[in-house]
Amino acid sequence: MADIGRQGAVQFLLTLSVFFVLFVLGHCTLDLACIEVKKAYTEKGLNENEVPIQAISGDHLEVCPHGSTCCTRDMESKLKDLSAREYTRIVGEAFRYAKSTFVTRTRKFDGK
């Protein structure tokens, strides 16, 4: 069970890495930056056609860079949703393990 928690944590860190890539590479105006963002975005199972070919203005974004970026509002929304789902799943797994441990030890203490 501890392995499941570690795997979830690794996936959560990968999602944060995608946000980091979008943030750091979003400042670049080179087309190569958008290629790297497209690669990271598709590795999360999202549609590569949503990533712009060239950097665009990010003034309307909440999480991604506000200057020149390879992130769109739709991408940002999907990444936030994905991150929230992964976080909820990881926390749920961690609490299921803690609850199971607590219930088992309570039963042993009560002699059942």
Coordinates of N, CA and C in Angstrom, one line a residue:
M1 N 0.8 -1.2 0.0 CA 0.0 0.0 0.0 C 0.9 1.3 0.0
A2 N 2.0 1.2 0.7 CA 2.9 2.4 0.7 C 3.4 2.7 -0.7
D3 N 3.5 1.6 -1.6 CA 4.0 1.8 -2.9 C 2.9 2.6 -3.7
I4 N 1.7 2.4 -3.5 CA 0.6 3.1 -4.2 C 0.7 4.6 -3.8
G5 N 1.0 4.9 -2.6 CA 1.1 6.3 -2.2 C 2.3 6.9 -2.8
R6 N 3.4 6.2 -3.0 CA 4.6 6.7 -3.6 C 4.3 7.0 -5.1
Q7 N 3.6 6.0 -5.7 CA 3.3 6.1 -7.2 C 2.5 7.4 -7.4
G8 N 1.5 7.6 -6.5 CA 0.6 8.7 -6.6 C 1.4 10.0 -6.4
A9 N 2.3 10.0 -5.5 CA 3.1 11.2 -5.3 C 4.0 11.5 -6.5
V10 N 4.5 10.4 -7.1 CA 5.3 10.6 -8.3 C 4.5 11.2 -9.4
Q11 N 3.3 10.7 -9.6 CA 2.4 11.3 -10.6 C 2.1 12.7 -10.3
F12 N 1.8 13.1 -9.1 CA 1.5 14.4 -8.7 C 2.7 15.3 -9.0
L13 N 3.9 14.9 -8.7 CA 5.1 15.6 -9.0 C 5.3 15.8 -10.5
L14 N 4.9 14.8 -11.3 CA 5.0 15.0 -12.7 C 4.0 16.1 -13.2
T15 N 2.8 16.1 -12.6 CA 1.9 17.2 -13.0 C 2.5 18.6 -12.6
L16 N 3.1 18.7 -11.5 CA 3.7 19.9 -11.1 C 4.8 20.3 -12.0
S17 N 5.6 19.2 -12.5 CA 6.6 19.4 -13.5 C 6.1 20.0 -14.8
V18 N 4.9 19.6 -15.2 CA 4.3 20.1 -16.4 C 4.1 21.6 -16.2
F19 N 3.5 21.9 -15.1 CA 3.2 23.4 -14.8 C 4.5 24.1 -14.8
F20 N 5.6 23.6 -14.3 CA 6.9 24.2 -14.2 C 7.4 24.4 -15.6
V21 N 7.3 23.4 -16.5 CA 7.7 23.5 -17.9 C 6.9 24.6 -18.6
L22 N 5.6 24.6 -18.4 CA 4.8 25.6 -19.0 C 5.2 27.0 -18.5
F23 N 5.5 27.1 -17.2 CA 5.9 28.4 -16.7 C 7.2 28.9 -17.2
V24 N 8.2 28.0 -17.2 CA 9.6 28.4 -17.6 C 9.7 28.6 -19.1
L25 N 9.2 27.6 -19.8 CA 9.3 27.6 -21.3 C 8.3 28.6 -21.8
G26 N 7.3 28.9 -21.1 CA 6.3 29.9 -21.6 C 6.9 31.3 -21.8
H27 N 8.0 31.6 -21.2 CA 8.7 32.9 -21.3 C 9.5 33.0 -22.6
C28 N 9.8 31.8 -23.2 CA 10.6 31.8 -24.4 C 9.7 32.1 -25.6
T29 N 10.3 32.8 -26.6 CA 9.5 33.1 -27.8 C 9.9 32.2 -29.0
L30 N 10.9 31.3 -28.7 CA 11.3 30.3 -29.8 C 10.2 29.3 -30.0
D31 N 10.1 28.9 -31.2 CA 9.2 27.8 -31.5 C 9.5 26.5 -30.8
L32 N 10.8 26.3 -30.6 CA 11.3 25.1 -29.9 C 10.7 25.0 -28.5
A33 N 10.4 26.1 -27.8 CA 9.8 26.1 -26.5 C 8.4 25.5 -26.6
C34 N 7.7 25.9 -27.6 CA 6.3 25.3 -27.7 C 6.4 23.8 -28.1
I35 N 7.4 23.4 -28.7 CA 7.6 22.0 -29.0 C 7.8 21.2 -27.7
E36 N 8.6 21.7 -26.8 CA 8.8 21.1 -25.5 C 7.5 21.1 -24.7
V37 N 6.8 22.1 -24.7 CA 5.5 22.2 -24.0 C 4.6 21.2 -24.6
K38 N 4.5 21.1 -25.9 CA 3.6 20.1 -26.5 C 4.0 18.7 -26.1
K39 N 5.3 18.4 -26.0 CA 5.7 17.1 -25.6 C 5.3 16.8 -24.1
A40 N 5.5 17.7 -23.2 CA 5.1 17.6 -21.8 C 3.6 17.4 -21.7
Y41 N 2.9 18.2 -22.5 CA 1.4 18.2 -22.4 C 0.9 16.9 -22.9
T42 N 1.4 16.4 -24.0 CA 0.9 15.1 -24.5 C 1.3 13.9 -23.6
E43 N 2.4 14.0 -22.9 CA 2.8 13.0 -21.9 C 1.8 12.8 -20.8
K44 N 1.0 13.9 -20.6 CA 0.0 13.8 -19.6 C -1.3 13.2 -20.1
G45 N -1.3 12.8 -21.4 CA -2.5 12.3 -22.1 C -3.4 13.3 -22.7
L46 N -2.9 14.5 -22.8 CA -3.8 15.6 -23.4 C -3.5 15.8 -24.8
N47 N -4.4 16.4 -25.5 CA -4.4 16.6 -27.0 C -3.3 17.6 -27.4
E48 N -2.3 17.1 -28.2 CA -1.2 18.0 -28.6 C -1.7 19.1 -29.5
N49 N -2.8 19.0 -30.2 CA -3.3 20.1 -31.0 C -3.8 21.3 -30.3
E50 N -3.9 21.2 -29.0 CA -4.3 22.4 -28.1 C -3.1 23.3 -27.8
V51 N -1.9 22.8 -28.1 CA -0.7 23.6 -27.8 C -0.4 24.5 -29.1
P52 N -0.3 25.8 -28.9 CA 0.0 26.7 -30.0 C 1.4 26.4 -30.6
I53 N 1.5 26.7 -31.9 CA 2.8 26.4 -32.6 C 3.8 27.4 -32.2
Q54 N 3.4 28.7 -32.0 CA 4.3 29.7 -31.6 C 3.8 30.3 -30.2
A55 N 4.7 30.9 -29.5 CA 4.3 31.6 -28.3 C 3.2 32.7 -28.5
I56 N 2.3 32.8 -27.6 CA 1.2 33.7 -27.6 C 1.2 34.6 -26.4
S57 N 0.4 35.6 -26.3 CA 0.3 36.4 -25.1 C -0.5 35.7 -24.1
G58 N 0.0 35.7 -22.9 CA -0.6 35.0 -21.7 C -1.3 36.0 -20.8
D59 N -1.6 37.2 -21.2 CA -2.1 38.2 -20.3 C -3.5 37.7 -19.6
H60 N -4.2 36.9 -20.3 CA -5.5 36.4 -19.8 C -5.4 35.2 -18.9
L61 N -4.2 34.6 -18.6 CA -4.1 33.4 -17.9 C -3.9 33.6 -16.4
E62 N -4.3 32.6 -15.6 CA -4.2 32.7 -14.2 C -2.9 32.1 -13.6
V63 N -2.6 30.9 -14.1 CA -1.4 30.1 -13.6 C -0.2 30.2 -14.5
C64 N -0.4 30.1 -15.8 CA 0.7 30.2 -16.7 C 1.2 31.6 -16.8
P65 N 2.4 31.8 -17.4 CA 3.0 33.1 -17.5 C 2.1 34.1 -18.2
H66 N 2.2 35.4 -17.8 CA 1.3 36.4 -18.4 C 2.0 37.1 -19.6
G67 N 3.2 36.8 -19.8 CA 3.9 37.4 -21.0 C 3.7 36.5 -22.2
S68 N 4.8 36.3 -22.9 CA 4.8 35.4 -24.0 C 4.8 34.0 -23.5
T69 N 3.9 33.1 -23.9 CA 3.7 31.8 -23.4 C 3.2 30.8 -24.5
C70 N 3.4 29.5 -24.2 CA 2.9 28.5 -25.1 C 1.7 27.8 -24.5
C71 N 1.1 28.5 -23.5 CA -0.1 28.0 -22.8 C -1.3 28.8 -23.1
T72 N -2.4 28.1 -23.4 CA -3.7 28.7 -23.7 C -4.6 28.6 -22.4
R73 N -5.7 29.3 -22.5 CA -6.7 29.3 -21.4 C -7.2 27.8 -21.2
D74 N -7.5 27.2 -22.4 CA -8.0 25.8 -22.4 C -7.0 24.8 -21.8
M75 N -5.8 25.0 -22.2 CA -4.7 24.1 -21.6 C -4.6 24.3 -20.1
E76 N -4.6 25.6 -19.7 CA -4.5 25.9 -18.3 C -5.6 25.2 -17.5
S77 N -6.8 25.3 -18.0 CA -8.0 24.8 -17.4 C -7.9 23.2 -17.3
K78 N -7.5 22.6 -18.3 CA -7.3 21.1 -18.3 C -6.2 20.7 -17.4
L79 N -5.1 21.4 -17.3 CA -4.1 21.1 -16.4 C -4.5 21.3 -15.0
K80 N -5.2 22.3 -14.7 CA -5.7 22.5 -13.3 C -6.7 21.4 -12.9
D81 N -7.5 21.0 -13.8 CA -8.5 19.9 -13.5 C -7.7 18.6 -13.3
L82 N -6.7 18.3 -14.2 CA -5.9 17.1 -14.0 C -5.2 17.1 -12.7
S83 N -4.6 18.2 -12.4 CA -3.9 18.3 -11.1 C -4.8 18.1 -9.9
A84 N -6.0 18.7 -10.0 CA -7.0 18.5 -8.9 C -7.4 17.0 -8.7
R85 N -7.7 16.4 -9.9 CA -8.1 15.0 -9.8 C -6.9 14.1 -9.2
E86 N -5.7 14.3 -9.7 CA -4.6 13.6 -9.1 C -4.4 13.8 -7.7
Y87 N -4.5 15.1 -7.2 CA -4.3 15.4 -5.8 C -5.4 14.7 -5.0
T88 N -6.6 14.7 -5.4 CA -7.7 14.1 -4.7 C -7.5 12.6 -4.6
R89 N -7.1 12.0 -5.7 CA -6.8 10.6 -5.7 C -5.7 10.2 -4.7
I90 N -4.6 11.0 -4.8 CA -3.5 10.7 -3.9 C -3.9 10.8 -2.4
V91 N -4.6 11.9 -2.1 CA -5.0 12.1 -0.7 C -5.9 11.0 -0.3
G92 N -6.9 10.6 -1.2 CA -7.8 9.6 -0.9 C -7.1 8.2 -0.6
E93 N -6.1 7.9 -1.4 CA -5.3 6.7 -1.2 C -4.6 6.7 0.2
A94 N -4.0 7.9 0.5 CA -3.3 8.0 1.7 C -4.2 7.8 2.9
F95 N -5.4 8.4 2.8 CA -6.3 8.3 4.0 C -6.9 6.9 4.1
R96 N -7.1 6.2 2.9 CA -7.6 4.9 3.0 C -6.6 4.0 3.7
Y97 N -5.3 4.2 3.4 CA -4.3 3.4 4.1 C -4.2 3.7 5.6
A98 N -4.3 5.0 5.9 CA -4.3 5.4 7.4 C -5.5 4.9 8.1
K99 N -6.7 4.9 7.4 CA -7.9 4.4 8.0 C -7.8 2.9 8.3
S100 N -7.3 2.2 7.3 CA -7.2 0.8 7.4 C -6.3 0.4 8.6
T101 N -5.2 1.1 8.7 CA -4.2 0.9 9.8 C -4.9 1.2 11.1
F102 N -5.6 2.3 11.2 CA -6.3 2.6 12.4 C -7.3 1.6 12.8
V103 N -8.1 1.2 11.9 CA -9.2 0.2 12.2 C -8.6 -1.1 12.6
T104 N -7.5 -1.6 11.9 CA -6.9 -2.8 12.3 C -6.3 -2.8 13.7
R105 N -5.6 -1.7 14.0 CA -5.0 -1.6 15.4 C -6.1 -1.4 16.5
T106 N -7.2 -0.8 16.1 CA -8.3 -0.6 17.1 C -8.9 -2.0 17.4
R107 N -9.1 -2.8 16.4 CA -9.6 -4.1 16.6 C -8.7 -5.0 17.4
K108 N -7.4 -4.9 17.2 CA -6.4 -5.6 18.0 C -6.5 -5.1 19.5
F109 N -6.6 -3.8 19.7 CA -6.6 -3.3 21.0 C -7.9 -3.7 21.7
D110 N -9.0 -3.7 21.0 CA -10.3 -4.1 21.6 C -10.4 -5.7 21.8
G111 N -9.5 -6.4 21.1 CA -9.5 -7.8 21.3 C -10.5 -8.5 20.3
K112 N -10.8 -7.9 19.3 CA -11.8 -8.5 18.3 C -11.2 -9.2 17.2

